């Protein structure tokens, strides 16, 4: 008797995302003046083929250079302590993205040297998918004081 074979068609899925941070205001070609508003845009893009179910995001900044003003969407933490936390900006469908905006006041002169502002995201895929490692993105910005 010849051997019997059977073919099963299956698909695989993969979770994935990118994380970006940019200076929105003042335009990132010049330093923010002390007292001026500095706005950062944080973007999470779902590059995988499964929904990112829960998407916590944290924005880290120096309280010696920036004072927190506000964010869109509103965060769960409005304390000016060097970290802003969004508990969940998801779900984010495959191919979709979400933008977050964080506004600060420049409170110190960093002329001649840049300061770092970082964002961390650690999305969770559906329960039947393996976990994803968190990602970080950092932008360098400068502040200065008006001089004579």
Short mmCIF file of N, CA and C in Angstrom, two decimals:
data_model
loop_
_atom_site.label_atom_id
_atom_site.label_comp_id
_atom_site.label_asym_id
_atom_site.label_seq_id
_atom_site.Cartn_x
_atom_site.Cartn_y
_atom_site.Cartn_z
N UNK A 1 0.84 -1.16 0.00
CA UNK A 1 0.00 0.00 0.00
C UNK A 1 0.90 1.24 0.00
N UNK A 2 0.66 2.22 -0.89
CA UNK A 2 1.50 3.42 -0.94
C UNK A 2 1.23 4.30 0.29
N UNK A 3 2.25 5.10 0.70
CA UNK A 3 2.03 6.00 1.86
C UNK A 3 0.99 7.06 1.52
N UNK A 4 0.28 7.47 2.54
CA UNK A 4 -0.73 8.52 2.36
C UNK A 4 -0.15 9.85 2.83
N UNK A 5 -0.51 10.89 2.15
CA UNK A 5 -0.06 12.23 2.52
C UNK A 5 -1.26 13.13 2.68
N UNK A 6 -1.05 14.17 3.40
CA UNK A 6 -2.09 15.15 3.62
C UNK A 6 -1.43 16.52 3.65
N UNK A 7 -2.01 17.51 3.03
CA UNK A 7 -1.46 18.86 3.00
C UNK A 7 -2.35 19.76 3.84
N UNK A 8 -1.70 20.55 4.70
CA UNK A 8 -2.41 21.52 5.52
C UNK A 8 -1.88 22.90 5.16
N UNK A 9 -2.77 23.80 4.86
CA UNK A 9 -2.37 25.17 4.57
C UNK A 9 -2.50 25.97 5.85
N UNK A 10 -1.45 26.72 6.14
CA UNK A 10 -1.48 27.53 7.35
C UNK A 10 -0.83 28.88 7.06
N UNK A 11 -1.10 29.83 7.91
CA UNK A 11 -0.50 31.16 7.79
C UNK A 11 0.20 31.50 9.09
N UNK A 12 1.15 32.37 9.00
CA UNK A 12 1.83 32.85 10.19
C UNK A 12 1.56 34.34 10.32
N UNK A 13 1.68 34.83 11.50
CA UNK A 13 1.49 36.26 11.74
C UNK A 13 2.67 36.77 12.55
N UNK A 14 2.87 38.05 12.47
CA UNK A 14 3.99 38.65 13.20
C UNK A 14 3.59 40.03 13.70
N UNK A 15 3.83 40.26 14.97
CA UNK A 15 3.59 41.57 15.55
C UNK A 15 4.83 42.43 15.34
N UNK A 16 4.65 43.71 15.15
CA UNK A 16 5.77 44.62 14.99
C UNK A 16 5.32 46.06 15.08
N UNK A 17 6.26 46.94 15.43
CA UNK A 17 5.93 48.36 15.49
C UNK A 17 7.18 49.21 15.36
N UNK A 18 6.98 50.48 14.98
CA UNK A 18 8.05 51.45 15.00
C UNK A 18 7.65 52.57 15.94
N UNK A 19 8.64 53.28 16.41
CA UNK A 19 8.43 54.36 17.36
C UNK A 19 9.30 55.54 16.93
N UNK A 20 8.70 56.72 16.81
CA UNK A 20 9.45 57.90 16.39
C UNK A 20 9.10 59.07 17.29
N UNK A 21 10.06 59.98 17.41
CA UNK A 21 9.85 61.19 18.20
C UNK A 21 10.48 62.35 17.44
N UNK A 22 9.74 63.44 17.29
CA UNK A 22 10.24 64.62 16.60
C UNK A 22 9.88 65.88 17.38
N UNK A 23 10.65 66.94 17.16
CA UNK A 23 10.34 68.24 17.73
C UNK A 23 9.38 68.92 16.76
N UNK A 24 8.21 69.31 17.22
CA UNK A 24 7.22 69.97 16.37
C UNK A 24 7.34 71.48 16.46
N UNK A 25 7.57 72.00 17.66
CA UNK A 25 7.68 73.45 17.85
C UNK A 25 8.67 73.71 18.97
N UNK A 26 9.51 74.69 18.91
CA UNK A 26 9.69 75.45 17.69
C UNK A 26 10.25 74.54 16.61
N UNK A 27 10.20 74.98 15.36
CA UNK A 27 10.69 74.14 14.28
C UNK A 27 12.07 73.62 14.64
N UNK A 28 12.34 72.35 14.37
CA UNK A 28 13.55 71.70 14.87
C UNK A 28 14.85 72.19 14.25
N UNK A 29 14.82 73.32 13.55
CA UNK A 29 16.07 73.87 13.03
C UNK A 29 16.63 74.98 13.93
N UNK A 30 15.92 75.35 14.98
CA UNK A 30 16.43 76.37 15.88
C UNK A 30 16.17 75.99 17.33
N UNK A 31 16.90 76.64 18.22
CA UNK A 31 16.75 76.38 19.65
C UNK A 31 15.50 77.07 20.18
N UNK A 32 14.90 76.46 21.17
CA UNK A 32 13.78 77.09 21.87
C UNK A 32 14.33 78.12 22.84
N UNK A 33 13.71 79.27 22.89
CA UNK A 33 14.11 80.31 23.84
C UNK A 33 13.54 79.96 25.21
N UNK A 34 14.25 80.33 26.27
CA UNK A 34 13.74 80.12 27.62
C UNK A 34 12.39 80.82 27.71
N UNK A 35 11.40 80.11 28.21
CA UNK A 35 10.03 80.61 28.31
C UNK A 35 9.15 80.19 27.14
N UNK A 36 9.75 79.70 26.06
CA UNK A 36 9.00 79.29 24.88
C UNK A 36 8.47 77.86 25.04
N UNK A 37 7.37 77.57 24.36
CA UNK A 37 6.80 76.22 24.38
C UNK A 37 7.56 75.31 23.43
N UNK A 38 7.87 74.10 23.90
CA UNK A 38 8.51 73.07 23.09
C UNK A 38 7.50 71.93 22.98
N UNK A 39 7.19 71.51 21.76
CA UNK A 39 6.21 70.44 21.53
C UNK A 39 6.90 69.28 20.83
N UNK A 40 6.72 68.08 21.37
CA UNK A 40 7.24 66.86 20.77
C UNK A 40 6.08 66.03 20.25
N UNK A 41 6.28 65.40 19.09
CA UNK A 41 5.29 64.45 18.55
C UNK A 41 5.89 63.06 18.67
N UNK A 42 5.12 62.14 19.26
CA UNK A 42 5.52 60.74 19.41
C UNK A 42 4.58 59.92 18.54
N UNK A 43 5.14 59.06 17.70
CA UNK A 43 4.33 58.28 16.77
C UNK A 43 4.61 56.80 16.93
N UNK A 44 3.55 56.02 17.14
CA UNK A 44 3.65 54.56 17.19
C UNK A 44 2.93 54.03 15.95
N UNK A 45 3.65 53.24 15.14
CA UNK A 45 3.08 52.66 13.92
C UNK A 45 3.08 51.15 14.06
N UNK A 46 1.94 50.53 13.81
CA UNK A 46 1.84 49.07 13.83
C UNK A 46 2.32 48.55 12.47
N UNK A 47 3.51 47.96 12.45
CA UNK A 47 4.09 47.43 11.21
C UNK A 47 3.83 45.93 11.05
N UNK A 48 3.15 45.34 12.01
CA UNK A 48 2.87 43.91 11.95
C UNK A 48 1.53 43.63 11.31
N UNK A 49 1.12 42.37 11.40
CA UNK A 49 -0.17 42.00 10.82
C UNK A 49 -1.17 41.54 11.88
N UNK A 50 -0.92 41.90 13.13
CA UNK A 50 -1.87 41.67 14.21
C UNK A 50 -2.06 42.98 14.98
N UNK A 51 -3.20 43.14 15.60
CA UNK A 51 -3.49 44.34 16.36
C UNK A 51 -2.61 44.43 17.60
N UNK A 52 -2.09 45.62 17.86
CA UNK A 52 -1.40 45.88 19.12
C UNK A 52 -2.50 46.20 20.13
N UNK A 53 -2.72 45.30 21.06
CA UNK A 53 -3.87 45.39 21.95
C UNK A 53 -3.71 46.49 22.98
N UNK A 54 -2.64 46.46 23.72
CA UNK A 54 -2.35 47.45 24.75
C UNK A 54 -1.04 48.13 24.38
N UNK A 55 -1.03 49.47 24.40
CA UNK A 55 0.16 50.21 23.98
C UNK A 55 0.51 51.27 25.02
N UNK A 56 1.24 50.90 26.07
CA UNK A 56 1.70 51.90 27.02
C UNK A 56 2.90 52.67 26.47
N UNK A 57 2.94 53.97 26.74
CA UNK A 57 4.01 54.84 26.25
C UNK A 57 4.48 55.72 27.41
N UNK A 58 5.79 55.96 27.46
CA UNK A 58 6.36 56.87 28.46
C UNK A 58 7.29 57.85 27.76
N UNK A 59 7.18 59.12 28.12
CA UNK A 59 8.05 60.16 27.60
C UNK A 59 8.96 60.61 28.74
N UNK A 60 10.27 60.59 28.51
CA UNK A 60 11.24 60.93 29.55
C UNK A 60 11.94 62.23 29.19
N UNK A 61 12.01 63.16 30.13
CA UNK A 61 12.60 64.47 29.87
C UNK A 61 13.34 64.98 31.10
N UNK A 62 14.18 65.98 30.91
CA UNK A 62 14.96 66.56 32.00
C UNK A 62 14.19 67.72 32.62
N UNK A 63 13.91 67.62 33.90
CA UNK A 63 13.21 68.70 34.60
C UNK A 63 14.12 69.89 34.85
N UNK A 64 15.41 69.75 34.57
CA UNK A 64 16.33 70.88 34.67
C UNK A 64 16.24 71.79 33.43
N UNK A 65 15.65 71.28 32.36
CA UNK A 65 15.59 72.02 31.10
C UNK A 65 14.16 72.31 30.68
N UNK A 66 13.24 71.39 30.95
CA UNK A 66 11.84 71.52 30.53
C UNK A 66 10.89 71.39 31.71
N UNK A 67 9.79 72.14 31.65
CA UNK A 67 8.70 72.01 32.62
C UNK A 67 7.47 71.52 31.85
N UNK A 68 6.87 70.44 32.31
CA UNK A 68 5.71 69.85 31.63
C UNK A 68 4.53 70.80 31.66
N UNK A 69 3.85 70.94 30.49
CA UNK A 69 2.64 71.75 30.37
C UNK A 69 1.39 70.88 30.22
N UNK A 70 1.37 70.08 29.12
CA UNK A 70 0.17 69.32 28.81
C UNK A 70 0.49 68.26 27.75
N UNK A 71 -0.51 67.41 27.48
CA UNK A 71 -0.33 66.41 26.44
C UNK A 71 -1.67 66.09 25.78
N UNK A 72 -1.58 65.58 24.55
CA UNK A 72 -2.75 65.12 23.79
C UNK A 72 -2.38 63.76 23.23
N UNK A 73 -3.13 62.70 23.56
CA UNK A 73 -4.21 62.69 24.53
C UNK A 73 -3.68 62.93 25.94
N UNK A 74 -4.61 63.22 26.84
CA UNK A 74 -4.26 63.48 28.23
C UNK A 74 -3.59 62.23 28.82
N UNK A 75 -2.58 62.44 29.64
CA UNK A 75 -1.86 61.33 30.26
C UNK A 75 -2.49 60.97 31.60
N UNK A 76 -2.05 59.83 32.13
CA UNK A 76 -2.52 59.42 33.46
C UNK A 76 -1.68 60.07 34.55
N UNK A 77 -0.64 60.81 34.15
CA UNK A 77 0.33 61.36 35.08
C UNK A 77 0.68 62.77 34.63
N UNK A 78 0.27 63.77 35.38
CA UNK A 78 0.54 65.15 35.01
C UNK A 78 1.52 65.83 35.96
N UNK A 79 2.33 65.05 36.64
CA UNK A 79 3.33 65.59 37.55
C UNK A 79 4.59 65.93 36.77
N UNK A 80 5.18 67.06 37.05
CA UNK A 80 6.42 67.48 36.38
C UNK A 80 7.60 66.79 37.07
N UNK A 81 7.76 65.48 36.80
CA UNK A 81 8.78 64.69 37.50
C UNK A 81 9.78 64.01 36.56
N UNK A 82 9.77 64.39 35.28
CA UNK A 82 10.71 63.81 34.33
C UNK A 82 10.15 62.65 33.52
N UNK A 83 8.91 62.26 33.77
CA UNK A 83 8.30 61.15 33.01
C UNK A 83 6.80 61.40 32.87
N UNK A 84 6.32 61.25 31.65
CA UNK A 84 4.88 61.32 31.37
C UNK A 84 4.47 59.93 30.92
N UNK A 85 3.35 59.43 31.45
CA UNK A 85 2.92 58.06 31.14
C UNK A 85 1.52 58.04 30.55
N UNK A 86 1.40 57.36 29.41
CA UNK A 86 0.10 57.02 28.84
C UNK A 86 -0.09 55.54 29.10
N UNK A 87 -1.11 55.15 29.83
CA UNK A 87 -1.32 53.75 30.19
C UNK A 87 -1.61 52.89 28.97
N UNK A 88 -2.36 53.44 28.01
CA UNK A 88 -2.72 52.65 26.83
C UNK A 88 -3.23 53.58 25.74
N UNK A 89 -2.48 53.67 24.64
CA UNK A 89 -2.92 54.47 23.48
C UNK A 89 -3.42 53.56 22.37
N UNK A 90 -3.63 52.29 22.68
CA UNK A 90 -4.14 51.31 21.73
C UNK A 90 -5.61 51.12 21.92
N UNK A 91 -6.17 50.16 21.21
CA UNK A 91 -5.49 49.26 20.28
C UNK A 91 -5.12 49.98 18.99
N UNK A 92 -4.08 49.44 18.32
CA UNK A 92 -3.64 49.97 17.03
C UNK A 92 -3.69 48.82 16.03
N UNK A 93 -4.51 48.97 15.01
CA UNK A 93 -4.69 47.93 13.99
C UNK A 93 -3.46 47.83 13.10
N UNK A 94 -3.29 46.69 12.40
CA UNK A 94 -2.17 46.55 11.46
C UNK A 94 -2.18 47.68 10.43
N UNK A 95 -1.02 48.30 10.23
CA UNK A 95 -0.89 49.38 9.27
C UNK A 95 -1.30 50.75 9.79
N UNK A 96 -1.92 50.81 10.95
CA UNK A 96 -2.39 52.08 11.51
C UNK A 96 -1.33 52.68 12.43
N UNK A 97 -1.53 53.93 12.80
CA UNK A 97 -0.61 54.60 13.71
C UNK A 97 -1.38 55.50 14.65
N UNK A 98 -0.70 55.95 15.69
CA UNK A 98 -1.28 56.93 16.59
C UNK A 98 -0.22 57.95 16.94
N UNK A 99 -0.64 59.20 17.08
CA UNK A 99 0.27 60.29 17.44
C UNK A 99 -0.07 60.82 18.81
N UNK A 100 0.96 61.12 19.57
CA UNK A 100 0.83 61.73 20.89
C UNK A 100 1.61 63.04 20.84
N UNK A 101 1.16 64.04 21.56
CA UNK A 101 1.85 65.32 21.60
C UNK A 101 2.09 65.70 23.06
N UNK A 102 3.32 66.10 23.37
CA UNK A 102 3.68 66.53 24.71
C UNK A 102 4.25 67.93 24.63
N UNK A 103 3.70 68.84 25.44
CA UNK A 103 4.13 70.24 25.43
C UNK A 103 4.84 70.59 26.73
N UNK A 104 5.91 71.35 26.59
CA UNK A 104 6.74 71.75 27.72
C UNK A 104 7.09 73.23 27.59
N UNK A 105 7.57 73.82 28.68
CA UNK A 105 8.15 75.15 28.65
C UNK A 105 9.64 75.01 28.84
N UNK A 106 10.43 75.67 27.98
CA UNK A 106 11.88 75.68 28.14
C UNK A 106 12.20 76.54 29.35
N UNK A 107 12.92 75.99 30.32
CA UNK A 107 13.20 76.74 31.56
C UNK A 107 14.69 76.98 31.80
N UNK A 108 15.55 76.45 30.95
CA UNK A 108 16.99 76.63 31.14
C UNK A 108 17.68 76.77 29.80
N UNK A 109 18.80 77.47 29.81
CA UNK A 109 19.60 77.71 28.62
C UNK A 109 20.55 76.54 28.41
N UNK A 110 20.46 75.86 27.27
CA UNK A 110 21.37 74.77 26.92
C UNK A 110 22.16 75.12 25.67
N UNK A 111 22.37 76.41 25.45
CA UNK A 111 23.09 76.85 24.25
C UNK A 111 24.45 76.16 24.19
N UNK A 112 24.78 75.68 23.03
CA UNK A 112 26.06 75.01 22.84
C UNK A 112 26.02 73.52 23.10
N UNK A 113 24.97 73.03 23.75
CA UNK A 113 24.86 71.59 23.96
C UNK A 113 23.39 71.19 23.93
N UNK A 114 23.13 70.07 23.35
CA UNK A 114 21.76 69.60 23.24
C UNK A 114 21.34 68.81 24.46
N UNK A 115 20.06 68.68 24.63
CA UNK A 115 19.48 67.85 25.68
C UNK A 115 18.70 66.73 25.01
N UNK A 116 18.63 65.59 25.65
CA UNK A 116 17.93 64.43 25.09
C UNK A 116 16.54 64.30 25.69
N UNK A 117 15.59 63.94 24.85
CA UNK A 117 14.24 63.64 25.27
C UNK A 117 13.88 62.31 24.63
N UNK A 118 13.49 61.34 25.44
CA UNK A 118 13.27 59.98 24.94
C UNK A 118 11.84 59.53 25.13
N UNK A 119 11.43 58.59 24.29
CA UNK A 119 10.13 57.95 24.40
C UNK A 119 10.35 56.45 24.41
N UNK A 120 9.55 55.76 25.21
CA UNK A 120 9.60 54.29 25.29
C UNK A 120 8.19 53.76 25.10
N UNK A 121 8.05 52.73 24.25
CA UNK A 121 6.76 52.07 24.07
C UNK A 121 6.97 50.57 24.21
N UNK A 122 6.00 49.90 24.82
CA UNK A 122 6.08 48.45 24.99
C UNK A 122 4.71 47.82 24.75
N UNK A 123 4.29 47.79 23.48
CA UNK A 123 2.97 47.24 23.14
C UNK A 123 2.84 45.75 23.43
N UNK A 124 1.62 45.35 23.64
CA UNK A 124 1.31 43.93 23.83
C UNK A 124 0.46 43.46 22.65
N UNK A 125 0.91 42.39 21.99
CA UNK A 125 0.10 41.81 20.91
C UNK A 125 -1.02 40.95 21.51
N UNK A 126 -1.87 40.35 20.68
CA UNK A 126 -2.90 39.44 21.21
C UNK A 126 -2.26 38.30 22.01
N UNK A 127 -3.05 37.70 22.85
CA UNK A 127 -2.56 36.65 23.77
C UNK A 127 -1.89 35.48 23.06
N UNK A 128 -2.27 35.19 21.82
CA UNK A 128 -1.68 34.04 21.13
C UNK A 128 -0.39 34.38 20.39
N UNK A 129 0.14 35.59 20.59
CA UNK A 129 1.38 36.03 19.95
C UNK A 129 2.50 36.15 20.99
N UNK A 130 3.74 35.96 20.58
CA UNK A 130 4.85 36.14 21.53
C UNK A 130 4.99 37.61 21.92
N UNK A 131 5.51 37.89 23.09
CA UNK A 131 5.69 39.28 23.51
C UNK A 131 6.73 40.00 22.64
N UNK A 132 6.63 41.30 22.61
CA UNK A 132 7.57 42.12 21.85
C UNK A 132 8.44 42.91 22.82
N UNK A 133 9.72 43.09 22.49
CA UNK A 133 10.55 43.91 23.36
C UNK A 133 10.18 45.38 23.23
N UNK A 134 10.36 46.17 24.28
CA UNK A 134 10.09 47.61 24.17
C UNK A 134 11.08 48.28 23.21
N UNK A 135 10.69 49.44 22.70
CA UNK A 135 11.57 50.24 21.84
C UNK A 135 11.68 51.64 22.41
N UNK A 136 12.82 52.26 22.14
CA UNK A 136 13.09 53.63 22.58
C UNK A 136 13.51 54.47 21.39
N UNK A 137 13.11 55.73 21.41
CA UNK A 137 13.56 56.68 20.39
C UNK A 137 13.89 57.97 21.12
N UNK A 138 14.99 58.60 20.74
CA UNK A 138 15.45 59.82 21.41
C UNK A 138 15.64 60.92 20.39
N UNK A 139 15.25 62.13 20.77
CA UNK A 139 15.49 63.31 19.95
C UNK A 139 16.32 64.29 20.76
N UNK A 140 17.27 64.94 20.10
CA UNK A 140 18.10 65.96 20.74
C UNK A 140 17.52 67.33 20.39
N UNK A 141 17.41 68.20 21.36
CA UNK A 141 16.88 69.54 21.14
C UNK A 141 17.77 70.52 21.92
N UNK A 142 17.67 71.79 21.60
CA UNK A 142 18.44 72.81 22.30
C UNK A 142 17.53 73.93 22.78
N UNK A 143 17.97 74.58 23.84
CA UNK A 143 17.28 75.77 24.35
C UNK A 143 18.33 76.85 24.49
N UNK A 144 17.89 78.09 24.48
CA UNK A 144 18.82 79.20 24.67
C UNK A 144 18.10 80.37 25.27
N UNK A 145 18.87 81.32 25.77
CA UNK A 145 18.32 82.54 26.34
C UNK A 145 18.69 83.69 25.42
N UNK A 146 17.77 84.63 25.27
CA UNK A 146 18.06 85.80 24.44
C UNK A 146 19.23 86.57 25.04
N UNK A 147 20.09 87.04 24.18
CA UNK A 147 21.26 87.80 24.65
C UNK A 147 21.38 89.11 23.92
N UNK A 148 22.27 89.92 24.41
CA UNK A 148 22.50 91.23 23.78
C UNK A 148 23.80 91.22 23.04
#
